[in-house]
XYZ file of C-alpha atoms in Angstrom:
297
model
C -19.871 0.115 -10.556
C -23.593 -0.564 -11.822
C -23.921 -2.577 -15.260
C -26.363 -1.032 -17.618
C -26.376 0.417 -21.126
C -25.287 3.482 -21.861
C -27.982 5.544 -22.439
C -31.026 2.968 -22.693
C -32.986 5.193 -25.073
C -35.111 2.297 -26.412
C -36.731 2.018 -23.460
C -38.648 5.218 -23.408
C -40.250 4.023 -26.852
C -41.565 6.409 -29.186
C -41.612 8.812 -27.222
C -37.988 10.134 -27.715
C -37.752 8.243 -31.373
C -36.163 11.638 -32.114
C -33.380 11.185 -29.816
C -32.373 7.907 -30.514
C -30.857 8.575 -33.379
C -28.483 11.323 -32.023
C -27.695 8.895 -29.122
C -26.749 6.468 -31.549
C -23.921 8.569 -33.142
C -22.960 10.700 -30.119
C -21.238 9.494 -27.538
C -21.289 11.757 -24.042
C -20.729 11.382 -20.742
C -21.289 13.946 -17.646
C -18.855 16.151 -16.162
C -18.735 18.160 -13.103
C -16.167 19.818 -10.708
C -15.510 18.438 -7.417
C -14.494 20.023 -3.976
C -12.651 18.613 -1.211
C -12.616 19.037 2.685
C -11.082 16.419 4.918
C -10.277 16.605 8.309
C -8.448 14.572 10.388
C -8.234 14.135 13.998
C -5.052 13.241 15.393
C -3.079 13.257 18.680
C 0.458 15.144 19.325
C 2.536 14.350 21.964
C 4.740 16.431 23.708
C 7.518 16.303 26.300
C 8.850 18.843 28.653
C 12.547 17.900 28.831
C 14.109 20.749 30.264
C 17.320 19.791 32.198
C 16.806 18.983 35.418
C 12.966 19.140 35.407
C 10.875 16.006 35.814
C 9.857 14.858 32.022
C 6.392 15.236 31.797
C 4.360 14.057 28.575
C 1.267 16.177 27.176
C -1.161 14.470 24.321
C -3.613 16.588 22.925
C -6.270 16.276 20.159
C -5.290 18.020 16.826
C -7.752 18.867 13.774
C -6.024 19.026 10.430
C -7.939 20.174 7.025
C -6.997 19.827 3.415
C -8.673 20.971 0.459
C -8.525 20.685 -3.225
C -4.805 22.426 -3.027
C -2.856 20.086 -0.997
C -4.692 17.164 -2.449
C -3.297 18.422 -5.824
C 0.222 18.790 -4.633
C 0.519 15.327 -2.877
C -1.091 13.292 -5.793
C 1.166 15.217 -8.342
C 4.074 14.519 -5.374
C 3.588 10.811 -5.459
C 3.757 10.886 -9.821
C -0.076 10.908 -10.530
C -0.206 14.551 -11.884
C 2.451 14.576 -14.612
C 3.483 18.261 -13.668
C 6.163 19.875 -12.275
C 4.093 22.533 -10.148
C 0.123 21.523 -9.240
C -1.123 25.150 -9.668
C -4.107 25.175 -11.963
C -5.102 21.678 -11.019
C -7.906 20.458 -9.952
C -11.050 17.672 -9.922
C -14.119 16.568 -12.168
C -16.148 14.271 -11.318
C -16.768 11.634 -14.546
C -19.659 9.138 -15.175
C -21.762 8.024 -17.946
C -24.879 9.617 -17.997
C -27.709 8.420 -15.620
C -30.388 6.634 -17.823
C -32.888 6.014 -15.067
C -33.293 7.907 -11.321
C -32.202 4.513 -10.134
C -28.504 4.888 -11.002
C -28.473 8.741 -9.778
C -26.059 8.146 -6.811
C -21.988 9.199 -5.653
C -20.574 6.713 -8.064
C -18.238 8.751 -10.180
C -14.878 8.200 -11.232
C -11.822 10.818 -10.161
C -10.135 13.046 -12.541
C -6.980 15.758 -11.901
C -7.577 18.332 -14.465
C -5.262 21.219 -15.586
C -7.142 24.140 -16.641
C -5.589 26.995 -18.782
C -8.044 30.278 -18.938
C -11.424 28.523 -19.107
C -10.002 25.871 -21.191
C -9.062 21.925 -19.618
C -5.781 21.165 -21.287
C -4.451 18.169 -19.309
C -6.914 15.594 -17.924
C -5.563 12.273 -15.801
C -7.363 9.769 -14.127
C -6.716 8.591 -10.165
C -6.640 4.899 -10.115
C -8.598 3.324 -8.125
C -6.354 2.382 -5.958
C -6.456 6.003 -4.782
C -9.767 6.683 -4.775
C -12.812 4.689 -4.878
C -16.658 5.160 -4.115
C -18.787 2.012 -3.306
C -22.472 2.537 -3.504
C -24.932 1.408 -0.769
C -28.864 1.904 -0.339
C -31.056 5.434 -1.049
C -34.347 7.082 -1.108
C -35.859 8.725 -3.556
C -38.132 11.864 -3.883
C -39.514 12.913 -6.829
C -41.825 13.660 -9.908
C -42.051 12.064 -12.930
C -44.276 12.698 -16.287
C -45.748 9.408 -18.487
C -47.160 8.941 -21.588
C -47.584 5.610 -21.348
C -44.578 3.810 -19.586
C -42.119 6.146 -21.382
C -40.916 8.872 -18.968
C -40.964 12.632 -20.124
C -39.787 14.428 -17.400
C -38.426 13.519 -14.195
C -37.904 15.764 -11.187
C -36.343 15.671 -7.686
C -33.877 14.447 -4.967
C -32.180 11.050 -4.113
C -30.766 10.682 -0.365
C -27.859 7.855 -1.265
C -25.783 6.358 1.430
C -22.169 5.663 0.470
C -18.976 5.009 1.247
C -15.819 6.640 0.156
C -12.061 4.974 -0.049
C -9.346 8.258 -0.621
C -5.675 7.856 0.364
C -3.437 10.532 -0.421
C 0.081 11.567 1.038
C -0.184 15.214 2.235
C 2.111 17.331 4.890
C 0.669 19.542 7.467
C 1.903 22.070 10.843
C 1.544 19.962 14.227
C 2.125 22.866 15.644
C 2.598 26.957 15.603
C 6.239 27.421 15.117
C 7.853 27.634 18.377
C 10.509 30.936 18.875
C 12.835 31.049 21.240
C 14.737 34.896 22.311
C 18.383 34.445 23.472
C 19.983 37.330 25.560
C 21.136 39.789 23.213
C 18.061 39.174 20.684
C 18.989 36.538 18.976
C 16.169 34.156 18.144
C 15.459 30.688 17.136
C 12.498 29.490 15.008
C 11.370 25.912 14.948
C 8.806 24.383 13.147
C 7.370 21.168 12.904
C 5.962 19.343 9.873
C 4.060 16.376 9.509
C 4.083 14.212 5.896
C 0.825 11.625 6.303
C 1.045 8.762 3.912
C -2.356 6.613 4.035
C -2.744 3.296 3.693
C -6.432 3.095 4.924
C -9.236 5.649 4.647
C -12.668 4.471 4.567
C -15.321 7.403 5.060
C -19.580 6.343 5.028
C -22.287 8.980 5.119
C -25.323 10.130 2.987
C -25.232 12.123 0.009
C -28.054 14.349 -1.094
C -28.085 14.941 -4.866
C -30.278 17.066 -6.479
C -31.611 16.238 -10.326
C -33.487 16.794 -13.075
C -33.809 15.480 -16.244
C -32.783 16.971 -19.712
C -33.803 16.387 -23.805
C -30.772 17.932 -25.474
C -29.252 16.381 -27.106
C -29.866 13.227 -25.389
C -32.618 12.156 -22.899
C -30.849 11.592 -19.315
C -30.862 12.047 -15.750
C -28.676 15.562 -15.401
C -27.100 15.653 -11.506
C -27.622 19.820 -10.591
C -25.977 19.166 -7.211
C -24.035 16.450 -5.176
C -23.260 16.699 -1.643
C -21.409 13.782 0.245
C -20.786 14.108 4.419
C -19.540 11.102 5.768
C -17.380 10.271 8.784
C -14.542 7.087 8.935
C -11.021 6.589 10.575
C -7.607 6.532 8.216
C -4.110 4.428 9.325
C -1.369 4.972 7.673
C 2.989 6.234 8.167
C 3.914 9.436 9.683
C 6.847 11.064 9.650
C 7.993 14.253 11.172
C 9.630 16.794 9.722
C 12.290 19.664 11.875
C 13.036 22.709 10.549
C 15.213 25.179 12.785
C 16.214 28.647 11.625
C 18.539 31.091 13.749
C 18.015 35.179 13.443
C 20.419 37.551 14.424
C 19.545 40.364 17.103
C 16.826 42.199 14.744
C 16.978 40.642 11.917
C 14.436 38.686 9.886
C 17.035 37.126 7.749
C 17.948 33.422 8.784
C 21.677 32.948 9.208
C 21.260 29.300 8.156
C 18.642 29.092 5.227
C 20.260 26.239 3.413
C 20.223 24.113 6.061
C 17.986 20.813 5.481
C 15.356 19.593 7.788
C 15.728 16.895 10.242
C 13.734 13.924 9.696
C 12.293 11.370 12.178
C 12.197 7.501 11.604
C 8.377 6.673 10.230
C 5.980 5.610 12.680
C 2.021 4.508 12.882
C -0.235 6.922 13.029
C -4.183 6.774 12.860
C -7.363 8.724 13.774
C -10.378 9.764 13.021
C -11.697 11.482 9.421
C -14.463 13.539 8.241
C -15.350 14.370 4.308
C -17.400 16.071 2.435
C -17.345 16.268 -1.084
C -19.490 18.956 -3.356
C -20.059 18.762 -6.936
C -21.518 20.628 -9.133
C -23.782 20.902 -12.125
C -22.936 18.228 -14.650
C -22.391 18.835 -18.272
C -22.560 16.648 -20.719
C -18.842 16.246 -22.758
C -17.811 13.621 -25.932
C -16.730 9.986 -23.817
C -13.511 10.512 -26.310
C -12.070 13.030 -23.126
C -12.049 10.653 -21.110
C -11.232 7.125 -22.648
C -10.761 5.533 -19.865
C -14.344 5.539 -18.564
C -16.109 2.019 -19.627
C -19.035 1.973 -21.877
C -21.011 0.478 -18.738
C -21.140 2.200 -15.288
C-alpha cells in the first residue's frame, strides 16, 4: 500500500481553504462495486476401461469460469462470510480517497457485502491472505487546471500495470453428466464435480481507470471506471467429487437420492488463469463503515 495523508488538502493552498475545514471533521473514504470473471484452464483425464478393451487414456484442455456467485459461496464456505446462505452477497471495492492522480491505480482493499433492498447491512473484509493487489508502474493521460500550483480540476485516464494475488476454494462440472440406458429403460446418471482449493494465484496485466476529480464535499481524485485484465497460473488441491443416481424405466425420480457422493483422495492440480475485474463509479462513504481500512493507503 502507498503511504500518504489522507486527503492532503493543504497542499492545494488557498485555493480549496473552503474545503479544508470539512475535510478536517469528515472522515470518507471511496466505495465502489466490484465484478469478477476468472477462468481457469485445466486438463481432464480420462480412461476407457471397458472390460476387455485395451485402456486407453484421453487428456484434454478444460476452461472453467466463476463469477461473483461462486466466489461468494466458497469464501462464505471456508467461514469468511458469516452467513448461512451467500445470496445477496457481493463485493466493494474500498480505499481512501485518491489525493493526487499519482495514487489513482488497482490498489483497493476487498469487501463481501450483504445487501438488503438497496441498503448494505453486513459488510466483512477478505484478509489479505485471500486477496491482495500489488501495484507496479503506469501512464498517465490527462488534463489538469492551475491557479498557481494548486490544482482545480483534473481530468483523464491512468493505464496502471498490476498484479493480483486471489485464492479462493470453489467447485465446478469436469464434465456433462454422463447417462447410461440399461435394457428395459432404466438409466444411470453420473456426474462429476471438481472442489479447487488454491494455494497460489498470481494474475499481472494492465488496468485502465478512468477519473475525474470532484469538490463536494471534499477535493479528491473520484475513480468513474476500473478495468483490470491480467493473465497468471494458480496451484493448488483438487479433489473429485462422484455423484451416481439410478432412474427407473421412465421415470425422472432417482431411486437413490440420499445416497452421498464418492470422494477421491486430494491431488495437485495447476494451470493457467485469466481475470478481469470491473469496478465501478466510486462514492464517497464515512471511513467509520469500514474500520478496518488504515488512515494511510
Amino acid at each position: 500500500m502507498h503511504l500518504k495523508p489522507r486527503f492532503l488538502l493543504a497542499a492545494l493552498g488557498f485555493a480549496l481553504a473552503p474545503f479544508t475545514a470539512s475535510a478536517q471533521d469528515i472522515e470518507l473514504i471511496t466505495e465502489a462495486r466490484v465484478t469478477f470473471e476468472i477462468t481457469f484452464g485445466t486438463s481432464l483425464t480420462t480412461t476407457n476401461d471397458k472390460a476387455g478393451a485395451e485402456r486407453v487414456d484421453t487428456t484434454r484442455g478444460y476452461l472453467s469460469t466463476i463469477t461473483n456467485r461462486e466466489i461468494a459461496e466458497a469464501l462464505r464456505t471456508a467461514g469468511h462470510i458469516p452467513d448461512t446462505a451467500s445470496t445477496n452477497w457481493d463485493f466493494v471495492a474500498v480505499r481512501p480517497a485518491p489525493a493526487d492522480v499519482n495514487y489513482v491505480d488497482t490498489d483497493f482493499y476487498l469487501y463481501a457485502v450483504k445487501t438488503v433492498g438497496t441498503t448494505i447491512t453486513e459488510r466483512v473484509r477478505i484478509p489479505s491472505s485471500i486477496f491482495d493487489v500489488f501495484i507496479n508502474r503506469s501512464v498517465r493521460n490527462y488534463v489538469e487546471t492551475y491557479q498557481g500550483r494548486n490544482v482545480l480540476t483534473s481530468r483523464g485516464t491512468v493505464i496502471n500495470y498490476a498484479s493480483v494475488a486471489f485464492t479462493p476454494t470453489f467447485t465446478r462440472t469436469q464434465v456433462a453428466p454422463v447417462t447410461t440406458t440399461a435394457p428395459g429403460g432404466a438409466r444411470t446418471i453420473t456426474t462429476v464435480t471438481t472442489s479447487f482449493t488454491l494455494s497460489d494465484l498470481l494474475s499481472s496485466g494492465f488496468s485502465t481507470i478512468a477519473y475525474v476529480t470532484r469538490r463536494d464535499p471534499v477535493f479528491y481524485y473520484g475513480i468513474d471506471s476500473l478495468r483490470f485484465t491480467s493473465k497468471g497460473d494458480f496451484i493448488g488441491t483438487l479433489q473429485d467429487r462422484t455423484t451416481v443416481r439410478h432412474f427407473p424405466p421412465g421415470s425422472l425420480t432417482a431411486t437413490n437420492p440420499n445416497d452421498p457422493p464418492t470422494l477421491s483422495d486430494p491431488y495437485f492440480g495447476s494451470g493457467l488463469v485469466s481475470m478481469i475485474i470491473r469496478i465501478g463509479s466510486a462514492r464517497l462513504v464515512p471511513r467509520s463503515l469500514y474500520d478496518q481500512v488504515p488512515f494511510y493507503d
